[in-house]
PDB file of C-alpha atoms in Angstrom:
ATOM      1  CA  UNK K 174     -10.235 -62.802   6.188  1.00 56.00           C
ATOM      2  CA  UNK K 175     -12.793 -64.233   3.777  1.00 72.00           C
ATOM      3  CA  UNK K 176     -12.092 -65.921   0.358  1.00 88.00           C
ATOM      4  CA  UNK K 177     -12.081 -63.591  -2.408  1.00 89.00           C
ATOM      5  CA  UNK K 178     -15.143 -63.692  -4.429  1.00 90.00           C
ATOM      6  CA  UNK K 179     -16.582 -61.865  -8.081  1.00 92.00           C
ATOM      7  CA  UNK K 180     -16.786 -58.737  -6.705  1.00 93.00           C
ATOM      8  CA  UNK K 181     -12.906 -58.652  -5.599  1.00 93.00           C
ATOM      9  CA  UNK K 182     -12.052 -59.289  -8.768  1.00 94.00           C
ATOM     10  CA  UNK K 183     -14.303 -56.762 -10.437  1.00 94.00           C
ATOM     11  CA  UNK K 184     -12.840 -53.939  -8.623  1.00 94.00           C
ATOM     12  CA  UNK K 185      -9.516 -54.858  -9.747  1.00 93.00           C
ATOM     13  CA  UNK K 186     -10.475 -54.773 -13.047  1.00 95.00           C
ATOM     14  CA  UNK K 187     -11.090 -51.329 -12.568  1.00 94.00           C
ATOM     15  CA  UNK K 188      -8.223 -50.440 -10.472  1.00 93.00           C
ATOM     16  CA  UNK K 189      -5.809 -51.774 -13.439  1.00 92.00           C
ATOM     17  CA  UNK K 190      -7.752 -50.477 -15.838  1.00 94.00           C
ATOM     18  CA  UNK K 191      -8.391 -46.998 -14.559  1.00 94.00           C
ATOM     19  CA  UNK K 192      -6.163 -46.165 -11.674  1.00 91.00           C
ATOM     20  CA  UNK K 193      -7.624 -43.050 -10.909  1.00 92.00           C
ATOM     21  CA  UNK K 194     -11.465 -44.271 -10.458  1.00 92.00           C
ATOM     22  CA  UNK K 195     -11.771 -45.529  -7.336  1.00 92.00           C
ATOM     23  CA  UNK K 196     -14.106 -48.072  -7.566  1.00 91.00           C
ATOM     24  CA  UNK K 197     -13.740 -48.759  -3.773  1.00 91.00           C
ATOM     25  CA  UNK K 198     -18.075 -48.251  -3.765  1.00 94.00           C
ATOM     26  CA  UNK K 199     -18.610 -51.077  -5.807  1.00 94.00           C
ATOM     27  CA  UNK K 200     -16.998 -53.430  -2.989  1.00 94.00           C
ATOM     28  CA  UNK K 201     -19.991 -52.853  -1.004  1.00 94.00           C
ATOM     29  CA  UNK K 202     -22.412 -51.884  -3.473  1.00 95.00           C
ATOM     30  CA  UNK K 203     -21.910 -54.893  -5.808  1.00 95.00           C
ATOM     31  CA  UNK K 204     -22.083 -56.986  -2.820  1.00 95.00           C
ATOM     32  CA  UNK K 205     -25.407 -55.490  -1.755  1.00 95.00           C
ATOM     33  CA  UNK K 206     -26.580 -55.607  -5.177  1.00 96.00           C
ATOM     34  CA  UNK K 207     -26.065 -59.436  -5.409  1.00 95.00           C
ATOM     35  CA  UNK K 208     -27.316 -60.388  -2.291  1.00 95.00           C
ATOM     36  CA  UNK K 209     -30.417 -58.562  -2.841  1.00 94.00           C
ATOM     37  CA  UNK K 210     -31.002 -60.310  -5.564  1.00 95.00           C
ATOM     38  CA  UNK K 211     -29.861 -63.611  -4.568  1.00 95.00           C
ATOM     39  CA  UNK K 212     -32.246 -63.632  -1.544  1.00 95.00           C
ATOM     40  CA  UNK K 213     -34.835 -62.036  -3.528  1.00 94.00           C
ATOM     41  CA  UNK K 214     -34.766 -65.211  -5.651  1.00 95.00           C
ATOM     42  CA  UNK K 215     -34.646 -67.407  -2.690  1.00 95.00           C
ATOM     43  CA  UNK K 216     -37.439 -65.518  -0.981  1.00 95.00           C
ATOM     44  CA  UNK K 217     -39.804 -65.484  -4.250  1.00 96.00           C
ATOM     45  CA  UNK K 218     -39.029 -69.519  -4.155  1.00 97.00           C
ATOM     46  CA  UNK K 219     -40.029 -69.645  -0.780  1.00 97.00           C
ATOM     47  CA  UNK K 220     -43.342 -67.592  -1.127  1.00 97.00           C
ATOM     48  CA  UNK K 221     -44.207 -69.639  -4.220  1.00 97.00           C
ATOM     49  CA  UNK K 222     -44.833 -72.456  -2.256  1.00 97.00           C
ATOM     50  CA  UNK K 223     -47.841 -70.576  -1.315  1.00 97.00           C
ATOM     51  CA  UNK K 224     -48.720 -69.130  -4.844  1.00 97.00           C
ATOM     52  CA  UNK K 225     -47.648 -65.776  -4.001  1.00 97.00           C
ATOM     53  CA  UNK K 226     -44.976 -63.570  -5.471  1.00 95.00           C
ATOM     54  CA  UNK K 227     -42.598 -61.405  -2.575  1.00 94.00           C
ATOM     55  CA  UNK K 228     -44.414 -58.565  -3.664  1.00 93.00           C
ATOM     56  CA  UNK K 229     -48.004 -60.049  -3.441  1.00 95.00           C
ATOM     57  CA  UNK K 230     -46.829 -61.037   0.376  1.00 96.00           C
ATOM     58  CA  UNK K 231     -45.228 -57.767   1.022  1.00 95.00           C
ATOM     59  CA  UNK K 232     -49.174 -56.398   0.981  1.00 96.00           C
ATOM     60  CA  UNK K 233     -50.763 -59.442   3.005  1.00 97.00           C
ATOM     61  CA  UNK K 234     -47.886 -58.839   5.570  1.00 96.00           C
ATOM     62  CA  UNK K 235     -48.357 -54.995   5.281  1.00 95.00           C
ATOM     63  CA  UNK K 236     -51.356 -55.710   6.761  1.00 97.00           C
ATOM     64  CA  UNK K 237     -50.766 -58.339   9.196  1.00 97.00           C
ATOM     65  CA  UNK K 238     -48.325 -55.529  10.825  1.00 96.00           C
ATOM     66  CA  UNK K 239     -51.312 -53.129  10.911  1.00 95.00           C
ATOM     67  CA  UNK K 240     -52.817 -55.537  13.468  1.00 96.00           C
ATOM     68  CA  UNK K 241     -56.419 -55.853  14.178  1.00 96.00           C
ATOM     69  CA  UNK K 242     -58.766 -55.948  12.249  1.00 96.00           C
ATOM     70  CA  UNK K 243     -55.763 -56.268   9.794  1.00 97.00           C
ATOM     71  CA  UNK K 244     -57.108 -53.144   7.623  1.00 95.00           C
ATOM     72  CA  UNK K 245     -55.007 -50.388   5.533  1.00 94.00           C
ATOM     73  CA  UNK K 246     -56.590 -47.982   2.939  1.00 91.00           C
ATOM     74  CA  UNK K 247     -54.863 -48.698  -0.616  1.00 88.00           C
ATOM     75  CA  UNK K 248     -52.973 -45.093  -0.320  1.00 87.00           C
ATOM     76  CA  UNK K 249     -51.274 -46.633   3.419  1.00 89.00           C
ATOM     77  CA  UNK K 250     -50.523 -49.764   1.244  1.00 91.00           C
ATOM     78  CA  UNK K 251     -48.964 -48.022  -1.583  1.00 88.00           C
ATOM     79  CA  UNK K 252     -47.307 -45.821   0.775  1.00 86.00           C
ATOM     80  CA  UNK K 253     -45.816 -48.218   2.985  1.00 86.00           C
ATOM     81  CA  UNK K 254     -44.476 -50.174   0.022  1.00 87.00           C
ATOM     82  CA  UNK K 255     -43.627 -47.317  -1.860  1.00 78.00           C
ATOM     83  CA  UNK K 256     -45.290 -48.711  -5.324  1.00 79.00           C
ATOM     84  CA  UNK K 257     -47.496 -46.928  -7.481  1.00 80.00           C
ATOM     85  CA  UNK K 258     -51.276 -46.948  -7.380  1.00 78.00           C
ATOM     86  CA  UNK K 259     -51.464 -49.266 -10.574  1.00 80.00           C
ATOM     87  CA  UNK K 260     -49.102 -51.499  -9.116  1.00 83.00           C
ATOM     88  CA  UNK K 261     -50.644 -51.567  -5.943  1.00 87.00           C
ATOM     89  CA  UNK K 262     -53.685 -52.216  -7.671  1.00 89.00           C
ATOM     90  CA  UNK K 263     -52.726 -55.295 -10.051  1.00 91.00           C
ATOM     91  CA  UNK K 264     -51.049 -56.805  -6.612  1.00 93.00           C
ATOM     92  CA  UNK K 265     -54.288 -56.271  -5.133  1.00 94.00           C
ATOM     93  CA  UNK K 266     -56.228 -57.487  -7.913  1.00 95.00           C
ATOM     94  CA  UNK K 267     -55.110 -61.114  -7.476  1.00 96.00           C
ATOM     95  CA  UNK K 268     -54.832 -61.194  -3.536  1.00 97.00           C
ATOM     96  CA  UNK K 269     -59.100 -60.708  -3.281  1.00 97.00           C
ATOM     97  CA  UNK K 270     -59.333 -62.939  -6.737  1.00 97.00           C
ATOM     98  CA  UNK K 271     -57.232 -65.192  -4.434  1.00 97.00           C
ATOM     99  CA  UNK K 272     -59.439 -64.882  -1.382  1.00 98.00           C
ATOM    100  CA  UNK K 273     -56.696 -64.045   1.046  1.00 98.00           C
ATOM    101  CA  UNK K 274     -58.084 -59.850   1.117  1.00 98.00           C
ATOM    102  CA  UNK K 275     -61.115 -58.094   0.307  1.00 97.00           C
ATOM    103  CA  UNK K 276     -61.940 -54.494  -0.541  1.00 95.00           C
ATOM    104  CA  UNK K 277     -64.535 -52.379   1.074  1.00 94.00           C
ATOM    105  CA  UNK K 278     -66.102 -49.246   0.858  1.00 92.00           C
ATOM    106  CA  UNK K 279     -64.240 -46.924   4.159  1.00 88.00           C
ATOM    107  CA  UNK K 280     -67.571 -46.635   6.537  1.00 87.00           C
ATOM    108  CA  UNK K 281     -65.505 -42.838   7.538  1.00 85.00           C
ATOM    109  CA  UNK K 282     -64.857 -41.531   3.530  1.00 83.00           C
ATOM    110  CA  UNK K 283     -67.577 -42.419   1.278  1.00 82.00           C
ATOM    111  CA  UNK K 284     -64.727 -42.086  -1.525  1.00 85.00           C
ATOM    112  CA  UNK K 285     -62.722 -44.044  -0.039  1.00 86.00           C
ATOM    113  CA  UNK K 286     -61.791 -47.925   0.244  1.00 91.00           C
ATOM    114  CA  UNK K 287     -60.214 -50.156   2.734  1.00 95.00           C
ATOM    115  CA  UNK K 288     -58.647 -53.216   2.270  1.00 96.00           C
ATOM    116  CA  UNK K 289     -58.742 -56.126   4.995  1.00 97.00           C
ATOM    117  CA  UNK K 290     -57.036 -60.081   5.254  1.00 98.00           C
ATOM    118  CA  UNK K 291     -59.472 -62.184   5.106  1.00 98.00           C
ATOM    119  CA  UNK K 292     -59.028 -65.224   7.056  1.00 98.00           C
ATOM    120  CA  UNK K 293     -57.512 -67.272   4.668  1.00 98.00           C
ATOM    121  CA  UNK K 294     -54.844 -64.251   3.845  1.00 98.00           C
ATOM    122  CA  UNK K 295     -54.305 -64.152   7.772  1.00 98.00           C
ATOM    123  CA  UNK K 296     -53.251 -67.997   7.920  1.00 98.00           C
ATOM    124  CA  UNK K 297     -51.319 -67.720   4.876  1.00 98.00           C
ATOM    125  CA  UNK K 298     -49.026 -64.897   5.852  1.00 98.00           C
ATOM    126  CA  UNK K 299     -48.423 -66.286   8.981  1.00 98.00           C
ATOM    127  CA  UNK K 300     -47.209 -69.586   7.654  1.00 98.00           C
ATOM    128  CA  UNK K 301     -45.318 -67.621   4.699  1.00 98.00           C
ATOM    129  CA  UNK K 302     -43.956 -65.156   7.380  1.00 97.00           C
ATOM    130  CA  UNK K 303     -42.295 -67.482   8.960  1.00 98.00           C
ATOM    131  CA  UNK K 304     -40.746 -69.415   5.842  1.00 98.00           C
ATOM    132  CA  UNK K 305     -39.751 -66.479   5.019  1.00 96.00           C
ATOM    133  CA  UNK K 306     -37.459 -65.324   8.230  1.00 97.00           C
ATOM    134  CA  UNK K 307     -36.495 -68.841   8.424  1.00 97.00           C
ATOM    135  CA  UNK K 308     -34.603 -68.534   5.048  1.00 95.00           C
ATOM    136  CA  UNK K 309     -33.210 -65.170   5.928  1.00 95.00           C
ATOM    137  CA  UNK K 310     -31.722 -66.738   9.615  1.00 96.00           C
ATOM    138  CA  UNK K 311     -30.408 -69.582   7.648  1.00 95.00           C
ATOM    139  CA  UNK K 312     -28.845 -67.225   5.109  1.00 94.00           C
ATOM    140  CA  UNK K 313     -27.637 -64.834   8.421  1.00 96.00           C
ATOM    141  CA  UNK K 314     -26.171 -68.051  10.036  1.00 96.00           C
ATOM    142  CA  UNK K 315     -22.947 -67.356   8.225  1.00 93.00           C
ATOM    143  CA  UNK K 316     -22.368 -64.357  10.442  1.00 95.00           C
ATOM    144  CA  UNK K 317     -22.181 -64.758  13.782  1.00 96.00           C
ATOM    145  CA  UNK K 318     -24.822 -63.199  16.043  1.00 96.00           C
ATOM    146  CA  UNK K 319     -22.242 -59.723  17.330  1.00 97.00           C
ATOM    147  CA  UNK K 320     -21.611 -59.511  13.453  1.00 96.00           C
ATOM    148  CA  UNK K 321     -25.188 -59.524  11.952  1.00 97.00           C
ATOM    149  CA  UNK K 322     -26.171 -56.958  14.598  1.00 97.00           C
ATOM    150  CA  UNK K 323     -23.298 -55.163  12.993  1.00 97.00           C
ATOM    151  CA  UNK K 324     -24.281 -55.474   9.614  1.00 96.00           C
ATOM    152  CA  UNK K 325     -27.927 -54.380  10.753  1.00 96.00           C
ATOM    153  CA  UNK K 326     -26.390 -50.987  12.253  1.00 97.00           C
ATOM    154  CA  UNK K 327     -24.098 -50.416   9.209  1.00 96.00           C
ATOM    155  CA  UNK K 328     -26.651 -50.874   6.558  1.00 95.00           C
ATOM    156  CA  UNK K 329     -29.028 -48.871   8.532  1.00 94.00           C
ATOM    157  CA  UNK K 330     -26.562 -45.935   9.000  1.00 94.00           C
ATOM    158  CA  UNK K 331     -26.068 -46.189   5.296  1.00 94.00           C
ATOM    159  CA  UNK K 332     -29.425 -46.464   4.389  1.00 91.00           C
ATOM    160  CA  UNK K 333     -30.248 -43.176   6.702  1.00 92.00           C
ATOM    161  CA  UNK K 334     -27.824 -41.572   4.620  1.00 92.00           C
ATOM    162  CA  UNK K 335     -28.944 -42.065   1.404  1.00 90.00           C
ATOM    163  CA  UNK K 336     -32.841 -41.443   2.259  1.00 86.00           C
ATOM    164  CA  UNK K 337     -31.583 -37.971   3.639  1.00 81.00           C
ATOM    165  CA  UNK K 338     -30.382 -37.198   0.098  1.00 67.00           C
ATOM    166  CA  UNK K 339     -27.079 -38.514   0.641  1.00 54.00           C
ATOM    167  CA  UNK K 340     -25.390 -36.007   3.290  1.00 53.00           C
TER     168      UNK K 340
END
C-alpha cells in the first residue's frame, strides 16, 4: 500500500460531508487529472529547451510518424490532434516562421495544401522526441515494468469506454 496523498483526503471530505455521493470516481479521476497536468508541465519544460511548446511538437512529431517524406495535409494534422483549424493554423504559423515545416500547394488538389518537416524540424523532433520519452520513463520508473503495462491496459480500457460514449 502506498502513502496517502491529496486526493485521499479529498474524497473523504466528501464521504463525511455527503455520505450518499460516492465520490469513489474522483480517486482515479483526480489522480489522472493531476498527473496530466503535472507531466504536461514537465513535458512543456522539456520541449522548451528547444523553443517549442508540447503542442507545437505534437505537429512536428505528427509528422515525423507519417514517415517519408514526412508530409500531412493541415485537415490530417488537425484531425490527428483533434484541434481546430485556427488552432492548427496559429501552431503552424510559428513552426514554418521557425523553419522546422513548410507549406505547399498539394501537386493532387489544386485547393489544397500540404505541410512537410523541413530538415531542421526533422532533427529537432528527433532530439525533442527523445527528451521527451526519457522524462516520461523516468516518471514510469516508479512502477515497475508488469505494473506500467497494467496501467497502459487499464487506462486504455477506460479510455475505449469513454470514446464509445461511455457504455
Amino acid at each position: 500500500m502506498t502513502e496517502r496523498d491529496d486526493v485521499d483526503g479529498i474524497v473523504e471530505q466528501w464521504q463525511r460531508e455527503r455520505p450518499g455521493m460516492r465520490p469513489e470516481p474522483m480517486a482515479v479521476f483526480g489522480r489522472i487529472y493531476r498527473l496530466a497536468r503535472l507531466v504536461g508541465d514537465e513535458q512543456e519544460r522539456t520541449y522548451a529547451r528547444w523553443s517549442i511548446s508540447r503542442g507545437e511538437f505534437d505537429v512536428l512529431a505528427a509528422l515525423r510518424r507519417a514517415g517519408t517524406p514526412y508530409t500531412l495535409a493541415p485537415k490530417a494534422l488537425t484531425a490527428s490532434l483533434m484541434l481546430t483549424s485556427g488552432g492548427m493554423t496559429g501552431r503552424l504559423d510559428r513552426l514554418e516562421r521557425a523553419g522546422l515545416l513548410r507549406r505547399a500547394p498539394d501537386p493532387a488538389d489544386r485547393r489544397g495544401l500540404q505541410v512537410t518537416l523541413t530538415p531542421a524540424g526533422l532533427e529537432l523532433v528527433e532530439e525533442a522526441a527523445e527528451a521527451g520519452l526519457a522524462v516520461q520513463r523516468r516518471l514510469l520508473d516508479a512502477l515497475p515494468a508488469e505494473d506500467q503495462r497494467r496501467l497502459a491496459d487499464l487506462l486504455r480500457t477506460l479510455l475505449g469506454a469513454v470514446t464509445d460514449g461511455g457504455r
